[in-house]
Coordinates of C-alpha atoms in Angstrom, one line a residue:
M1 CA -10.2 34.7 74.5
K2 CA -12.2 37.8 73.4
A3 CA -15.4 38.1 71.7
R4 CA -15.6 38.2 67.9
K5 CA -16.2 41.8 66.6
D6 CA -18.5 40.8 63.8
S7 CA -19.8 44.6 63.4
F8 CA -20.1 47.5 65.7
F9 CA -23.8 48.1 64.7
V10 CA -24.9 44.5 65.3
W11 CA -23.1 44.9 68.8
L12 CA -25.0 48.1 69.3
F13 CA -28.1 46.5 68.3
H14 CA -27.8 44.1 71.0
A15 CA -26.6 46.3 73.5
F16 CA -29.4 49.0 73.5
F17 CA -32.5 46.9 71.8
G18 CA -31.8 43.4 73.7
F19 CA -33.2 44.7 76.9
I20 CA -36.2 41.8 77.2
P21 CA -33.6 39.1 76.7
R22 CA -31.1 40.7 78.9
L23 CA -33.9 41.5 81.6
T24 CA -35.3 37.8 81.3
V25 CA -32.0 36.0 81.4
H26 CA -31.0 37.7 84.3
F27 CA -34.3 37.3 86.4
V28 CA -34.4 33.3 85.7
F29 CA -30.7 33.5 86.6
R30 CA -31.7 35.2 90.0
K31 CA -34.5 33.3 90.5
Y32 CA -32.5 29.8 90.7
K33 CA -29.8 31.9 92.9
M34 CA -27.3 31.9 89.8
K35 CA -26.9 35.6 89.4
I36 CA -24.8 36.9 86.5
G37 CA -21.6 38.9 87.6
W38 CA -21.4 37.6 91.5
I39 CA -18.0 37.8 93.5
Y40 CA -17.5 34.1 93.3
K41 CA -14.7 32.7 91.2
F42 CA -17.3 30.6 89.2
S43 CA -19.8 33.4 88.6
P44 CA -20.4 34.2 84.8
I45 CA -19.2 37.3 83.7
V46 CA -20.8 38.7 80.2
M47 CA -18.4 40.3 77.9
D48 CA -20.7 40.7 75.0
P49 CA -24.6 41.3 75.1
R50 CA -25.3 38.8 72.5
F51 CA -25.1 36.5 75.4
Y52 CA -28.3 37.2 76.4
Y53 CA -30.0 36.5 72.8
Q54 CA -28.3 33.2 72.8
V55 CA -29.2 32.1 76.3
F56 CA -32.7 33.5 75.7
F57 CA -33.7 31.8 72.2
R58 CA -31.4 29.1 72.4
G59 CA -31.1 27.9 76.2
S60 CA -28.3 25.2 77.0
L61 CA -27.3 25.5 73.4
G62 CA -27.0 28.8 73.3
L63 CA -25.3 29.3 76.4
G64 CA -22.7 26.8 75.2
D65 CA -21.9 28.4 71.9
A66 CA -22.1 31.9 73.6
W67 CA -19.0 30.5 75.5
V68 CA -17.5 29.1 72.2
K69 CA -17.9 32.4 70.7
G70 CA -16.3 34.6 73.5
Y71 CA -19.3 36.1 74.9
W72 CA -18.8 35.2 78.4
D73 CA -16.7 33.0 81.1
T74 CA -16.6 32.6 84.5
K75 CA -14.6 35.2 86.8
D76 CA -11.9 32.4 87.4
P77 CA -12.0 30.6 83.7
K78 CA -10.8 27.2 85.5
S79 CA -13.9 27.2 87.5
R80 CA -16.2 27.0 85.0
D81 CA -17.1 23.4 85.9
I82 CA -18.3 24.8 89.0
F83 CA -20.5 27.1 87.3
Y84 CA -22.1 24.1 85.3
V85 CA -22.4 21.9 88.8
C86 CA -24.3 24.6 90.4
L87 CA -26.3 25.3 87.7
I88 CA -27.4 21.6 87.3
K89 CA -28.2 21.5 91.0
S90 CA -30.1 24.7 90.8
E91 CA -32.7 22.8 88.8
I92 CA -32.7 25.7 86.2
D93 CA -33.3 23.3 83.4
K94 CA -36.8 23.2 84.9
S95 CA -37.8 26.7 84.5
I96 CA -40.3 27.5 81.6
I97 CA -37.8 28.4 79.2
A98 CA -35.9 25.7 79.5
K99 CA -38.9 23.3 79.5
I100 CA -39.8 24.9 76.1
G101 CA -36.6 24.5 74.5
S102 CA -36.4 21.1 75.8
A103 CA -39.6 20.3 74.4
V104 CA -38.8 21.4 70.8
F105 CA -35.0 19.5 70.9
S106 CA -36.9 16.1 72.3
L107 CA -39.5 16.6 69.2
K108 CA -36.5 17.1 66.9
M109 CA -34.8 14.0 68.0
W110 CA -38.0 11.8 68.1
L111 CA -38.5 12.8 64.5
G112 CA -35.0 11.3 64.0
G113 CA -36.9 8.1 64.4
K114 CA -34.7 4.8 64.0
Q115 CA -30.9 4.7 64.6
T116 CA -29.9 3.9 61.0
R117 CA -26.9 2.6 59.7
A118 CA -26.4 5.9 57.8
Q119 CA -26.8 8.2 61.0
A120 CA -24.3 6.0 62.9
R121 CA -21.8 6.9 60.1
K122 CA -22.6 10.4 60.5
V123 CA -21.5 10.1 64.0
A124 CA -18.1 8.7 62.9
Q125 CA -18.2 11.5 60.3
V126 CA -18.8 14.4 62.6
H127 CA -16.5 13.2 65.6
Y128 CA -14.3 10.0 65.5
N129 CA -12.7 10.5 61.9
D130 CA -11.0 13.9 63.5
N131 CA -7.5 14.1 63.5
P132 CA -5.9 11.4 65.7
R133 CA -2.9 13.6 66.7
F134 CA -5.7 15.7 68.4
F135 CA -7.0 12.6 70.5
E136 CA -3.5 11.2 71.2
T137 CA -2.8 14.4 73.0
M138 CA -6.1 14.5 75.0
L139 CA -6.5 11.0 75.6
G140 CA -2.8 9.7 76.4
P141 CA -3.4 5.9 76.2
M142 CA -5.9 6.2 73.4
V143 CA -9.0 5.4 75.3
Y144 CA -12.0 7.4 74.7
T145 CA -13.6 6.1 77.8
S146 CA -13.7 6.2 81.5
G147 CA -10.9 5.0 83.5
L148 CA -11.4 3.3 87.3
W149 CA -9.6 5.3 89.8
E150 CA -10.1 3.8 92.9
K151 CA -6.4 2.4 93.2
A152 CA -5.0 4.1 90.1
Q153 CA -3.0 7.4 90.2
T154 CA -2.4 8.0 86.7
L155 CA -4.7 8.0 83.9
E156 CA -3.0 4.8 81.9
D157 CA -3.2 3.0 85.2
A158 CA -7.1 3.9 85.5
Q159 CA -7.7 2.7 82.2
L160 CA -5.8 -0.3 82.7
D161 CA -7.9 -1.2 85.7
K162 CA -11.2 -0.4 83.9
C163 CA -10.0 -3.0 81.1
L164 CA -9.2 -5.6 84.0
A165 CA -12.7 -5.1 85.7
L166 CA -14.5 -5.5 82.1
A167 CA -12.1 -8.4 81.4
R168 CA -12.9 -10.3 84.6
L169 CA -16.6 -9.7 84.3
L170 CA -16.6 -11.4 80.7
D171 CA -14.6 -14.0 82.1
V172 CA -12.2 -14.3 79.1
Q173 CA -11.0 -17.7 78.2
N174 CA -8.8 -19.1 75.4
S175 CA -11.6 -20.9 73.8
D176 CA -13.7 -17.4 73.3
N177 CA -15.0 -16.0 70.4
I178 CA -15.9 -12.4 71.1
I179 CA -17.2 -9.4 69.3
E180 CA -16.3 -5.8 70.3
I181 CA -19.4 -3.4 69.6
G182 CA -17.6 0.0 68.8
C183 CA -13.9 -0.9 69.6
G184 CA -12.6 2.8 69.4
Y185 CA -9.0 2.9 68.6
G186 CA -8.5 -0.9 69.4
Y187 CA -6.8 -0.5 73.0
F188 CA -9.4 -2.7 74.7
A189 CA -9.2 -5.1 72.0
K190 CA -5.6 -5.4 72.2
Y191 CA -6.0 -5.8 76.0
I192 CA -8.5 -8.9 75.9
S193 CA -6.6 -10.7 73.2
Q194 CA -3.8 -11.0 75.7
M195 CA -6.0 -12.9 78.2
G196 CA -7.0 -15.1 75.5
G197 CA -10.0 -15.7 72.9
H198 CA -10.1 -14.5 69.6
I199 CA -12.0 -10.7 68.9
V200 CA -13.7 -9.4 66.0
A201 CA -13.4 -5.5 66.8
V202 CA -15.7 -3.7 64.8
S203 CA -16.1 0.3 64.5
N204 CA -17.7 2.5 61.8
S205 CA -15.0 5.0 62.1
K206 CA -12.2 4.5 59.0
G207 CA -10.0 6.7 61.4
H208 CA -10.5 4.0 64.5
I209 CA -9.9 1.0 62.4
N210 CA -6.8 2.4 60.4
Y211 CA -5.3 3.5 64.1
A212 CA -6.0 0.3 65.5
I213 CA -4.6 -1.9 62.6
E214 CA -1.4 0.6 62.9
N215 CA -1.0 0.4 66.5
F216 CA -2.7 -2.8 67.8
R217 CA -2.5 -5.4 65.2
S218 CA -2.9 -8.9 66.7
E219 CA -3.4 -12.5 65.2
R220 CA -6.0 -12.8 67.7
I221 CA -8.1 -9.6 66.8
N222 CA -9.7 -9.1 63.5
F223 CA -10.5 -5.4 63.3
Q224 CA -13.1 -4.3 60.9
C225 CA -14.6 -1.1 59.7
S226 CA -18.2 -2.2 59.6
D227 CA -21.5 -1.6 61.4
F228 CA -21.9 -4.5 63.6
R229 CA -25.2 -5.1 62.4
D230 CA -23.6 -6.2 59.3
I231 CA -21.5 -9.0 60.9
E232 CA -23.1 -12.4 60.2
Q233 CA -21.0 -14.6 62.3
L234 CA -22.2 -16.1 65.8
F235 CA -20.3 -15.4 68.9
N236 CA -20.4 -16.6 72.6
K237 CA -19.6 -13.5 74.0
A238 CA -19.7 -9.8 73.2
V239 CA -18.5 -6.4 74.8
S240 CA -19.0 -3.0 74.4
V241 CA -17.2 0.2 76.3
E242 CA -19.8 2.8 76.3
M243 CA -21.1 2.4 73.1
I244 CA -25.0 1.7 74.1
D245 CA -25.7 5.7 74.7
A246 CA -25.0 6.0 70.5
T247 CA -27.6 3.7 70.2
G248 CA -29.8 6.7 69.8
P249 CA -32.8 8.7 71.9
G250 CA -35.9 6.6 72.4
E251 CA -36.1 3.4 74.4
K252 CA -37.1 1.7 71.0
N253 CA -33.6 2.2 69.5
L254 CA -32.2 0.9 73.0
E255 CA -34.5 -2.4 72.6
D256 CA -33.2 -2.8 69.0
H257 CA -29.8 -2.7 70.0
F258 CA -30.0 -5.5 72.3
Y259 CA -32.0 -7.4 70.1
D260 CA -29.3 -7.0 67.6
V261 CA -26.6 -8.1 69.9
A262 CA -28.5 -11.0 70.7
K263 CA -28.7 -12.1 67.1
R264 CA -25.0 -12.5 67.0
L265 CA -24.5 -14.6 70.4
Y266 CA -25.1 -18.4 70.7
L267 CA -27.8 -19.4 73.3
E268 CA -26.3 -18.6 76.8
G269 CA -24.0 -16.1 75.3
I270 CA -22.7 -13.3 77.4
Y271 CA -22.9 -9.8 76.6
V272 CA -21.0 -7.5 79.0
F273 CA -20.8 -3.5 78.5
Q274 CA -19.8 -0.3 80.4
T275 CA -22.3 2.5 80.3
I276 CA -22.9 5.7 81.4
I277 CA -26.4 6.0 83.3
M278 CA -28.5 8.4 84.2
L279 CA -29.3 8.7 88.4
D280 CA -31.9 11.3 88.1
S281 CA -35.2 10.7 86.0
G282 CA -35.7 14.5 85.7
Y283 CA -32.0 15.2 84.7
A284 CA -31.7 16.2 80.7
T285 CA -29.4 13.4 79.1
I286 CA -29.4 14.5 76.0
D287 CA -27.2 17.6 76.0
P288 CA -28.1 19.9 73.2
F289 CA -24.7 21.3 72.7
M290 CA -23.0 17.8 72.9
E291 CA -25.8 16.6 70.1
K292 CA -25.0 19.2 67.7
H293 CA -21.0 19.6 68.0
I294 CA -19.7 16.2 69.4
F295 CA -22.0 13.1 69.2
P296 CA -24.9 13.5 67.3
R297 CA -27.9 11.6 68.5
N298 CA -26.3 10.5 72.1
K299 CA -28.8 9.7 75.1
V300 CA -27.8 8.4 78.1
H301 CA -30.0 6.1 79.6
S302 CA -31.0 4.8 83.4
I303 CA -30.5 1.3 84.8
A304 CA -34.6 0.7 84.7
Q305 CA -34.6 1.9 80.6
I306 CA -31.6 -0.7 80.1
T307 CA -33.0 -3.5 82.1
K308 CA -36.5 -3.0 80.3
A309 CA -35.2 -2.7 76.8
C310 CA -32.9 -6.1 77.6
E311 CA -35.5 -8.3 79.0
Q312 CA -36.9 -9.8 75.9
Y313 CA -33.6 -11.1 75.0
F314 CA -31.2 -11.4 78.0
V315 CA -31.4 -12.1 81.6
V316 CA -29.2 -9.5 84.0
E317 CA -26.8 -11.3 85.9
E318 CA -24.7 -8.5 87.6
I319 CA -24.8 -4.8 87.8
R320 CA -21.9 -3.1 89.4
Y321 CA -22.2 0.7 89.8
T322 CA -19.0 2.7 89.9
H323 CA -18.5 6.3 91.6
P324 CA -19.0 9.3 89.2
E325 CA -15.8 10.5 90.6
N326 CA -14.1 8.1 88.0
Y327 CA -15.5 10.0 85.0
A328 CA -14.8 13.3 86.4
K329 CA -11.1 12.6 87.0
T330 CA -10.7 11.4 83.7
L331 CA -12.4 14.1 82.1
Q332 CA -10.3 16.5 84.1
V333 CA -7.0 14.6 82.9
W334 CA -8.4 15.3 79.6
I335 CA -9.0 18.7 79.8
D336 CA -5.5 19.3 81.2
N337 CA -3.8 17.4 78.4
I338 CA -5.0 19.8 75.7
S339 CA -5.0 23.0 77.7
N340 CA -1.7 23.2 79.3
P341 CA 0.7 25.5 77.5
E342 CA 3.4 22.8 75.9
S343 CA 0.4 20.6 74.7
L344 CA -1.7 23.7 73.4
A345 CA 1.5 24.8 71.4
L346 CA 2.1 21.3 69.8
L347 CA -1.7 21.2 68.7
K348 CA -1.8 24.5 67.3
V349 CA 1.1 23.2 64.8
E350 CA -0.5 19.6 64.1
C351 CA -4.0 20.4 64.4
P352 CA -4.5 23.8 62.9
E353 CA -7.8 23.0 61.8
Y354 CA -9.1 23.1 65.5
F355 CA -8.2 26.7 65.7
T356 CA -9.6 28.6 62.8
K357 CA -12.5 30.9 63.2
G358 CA -11.6 31.8 66.6
E359 CA -10.3 28.7 67.9
K360 CA -14.0 27.5 67.4
K361 CA -13.5 23.6 67.4
Y362 CA -11.0 23.9 69.8
R363 CA -13.4 25.4 72.6
E364 CA -16.5 23.2 71.4
Y365 CA -14.1 20.2 72.8
L366 CA -13.0 22.3 76.1
E367 CA -16.8 23.2 76.7
Y368 CA -17.9 19.6 75.8
L369 CA -15.7 18.1 78.3
T370 CA -16.4 20.5 81.2
R371 CA -20.2 19.8 80.7
A372 CA -19.8 16.1 80.9
K373 CA -17.6 16.9 83.9
A374 CA -20.0 18.7 85.7
G375 CA -23.1 16.3 85.1
F376 CA -20.7 13.5 87.2
L377 CA -19.6 16.1 89.8
A378 CA -23.5 16.7 90.4
G379 CA -24.3 13.4 90.9
K380 CA -26.7 13.3 88.0
T381 CA -24.7 10.5 85.9
A382 CA -22.4 7.9 86.7
L383 CA -21.0 4.8 85.4
A384 CA -21.9 0.9 85.5
H385 CA -20.5 -2.4 84.4
I386 CA -23.6 -4.7 83.3
K387 CA -23.3 -8.5 82.4
L388 CA -26.3 -9.9 80.5
R389 CA -26.9 -13.6 79.2
K390 CA -29.1 -14.4 76.2
R391 CA -32.3 -16.2 76.7

């Protein structure tokens, strides 16, 4: 994709008077052994001088937006994930420029305060109510969480293995009354309903619930478009799949989540969840690009943060770690699903809104998926299955 030509004079201004941002960005990249324009296939190649302004003034967010706008790419476009892995491992996020940007961004997130119902609905409006045809193409079996690839050869098998692992940890019985918090498109609710039990599957996305009712309707499942905090019924088991990272930044929001789940469980009730976990306490677990364009107020937590936040309400019974490669493989399949020529041609017809303004929305998804994959490949994030019992 070529950079947009907004104005020749704007381009000229950046080219001739942007020497301070240009020199600074080159210096920082060189310091962390990430030179621009190297001979390697993952080397960043600048195609528009506005790249330097974006990175100088906006850091990680500017780097992502600059790629979306076509200001830069890697020498081999398919190797951009390798560039991000190298960038993460170089610890460039510890540079002074990055720290200033991170501090400003963290302050903004902190000022957001408690994760309210209105904020949770905003996430659904920004992301989850998008055209389901796009997600059908990207996700395949309509599961927007990582599969397990220890034995699987296909994405569908990996998702089934993930469902089986969680269902076994939950120990699903016919007599169970289960709430699934953040049920997505209903795939997992359908799976565990076939193993027994009755399920209230909740999502605050109308797009999710409409799709789930149309495709996964069952007598054992009650799909509800609601915030789970509005559900007053009591359950003996609760389950969620990669939902707690949407509880908002700050340990108080995480603690409030466990309180709200505990309120909806009988004594000795079980809560099982799959979550992305932070492996490196120094790694920035709120990505400004993803926060702005994809998942508002998303935050990845460490195991220590999770266990501390839940200790007042739950006893930790089991923690199972899975290899970061599981999510990296899942993300790569999603990338392939929306970037192969046949799918891309279909998406341009059925989801034209993703390709307006220079393919902006489509490229935002590619950027987010690539960044997420790099985090797992760099060993900064992983997956965990956690089982809690209510005190």
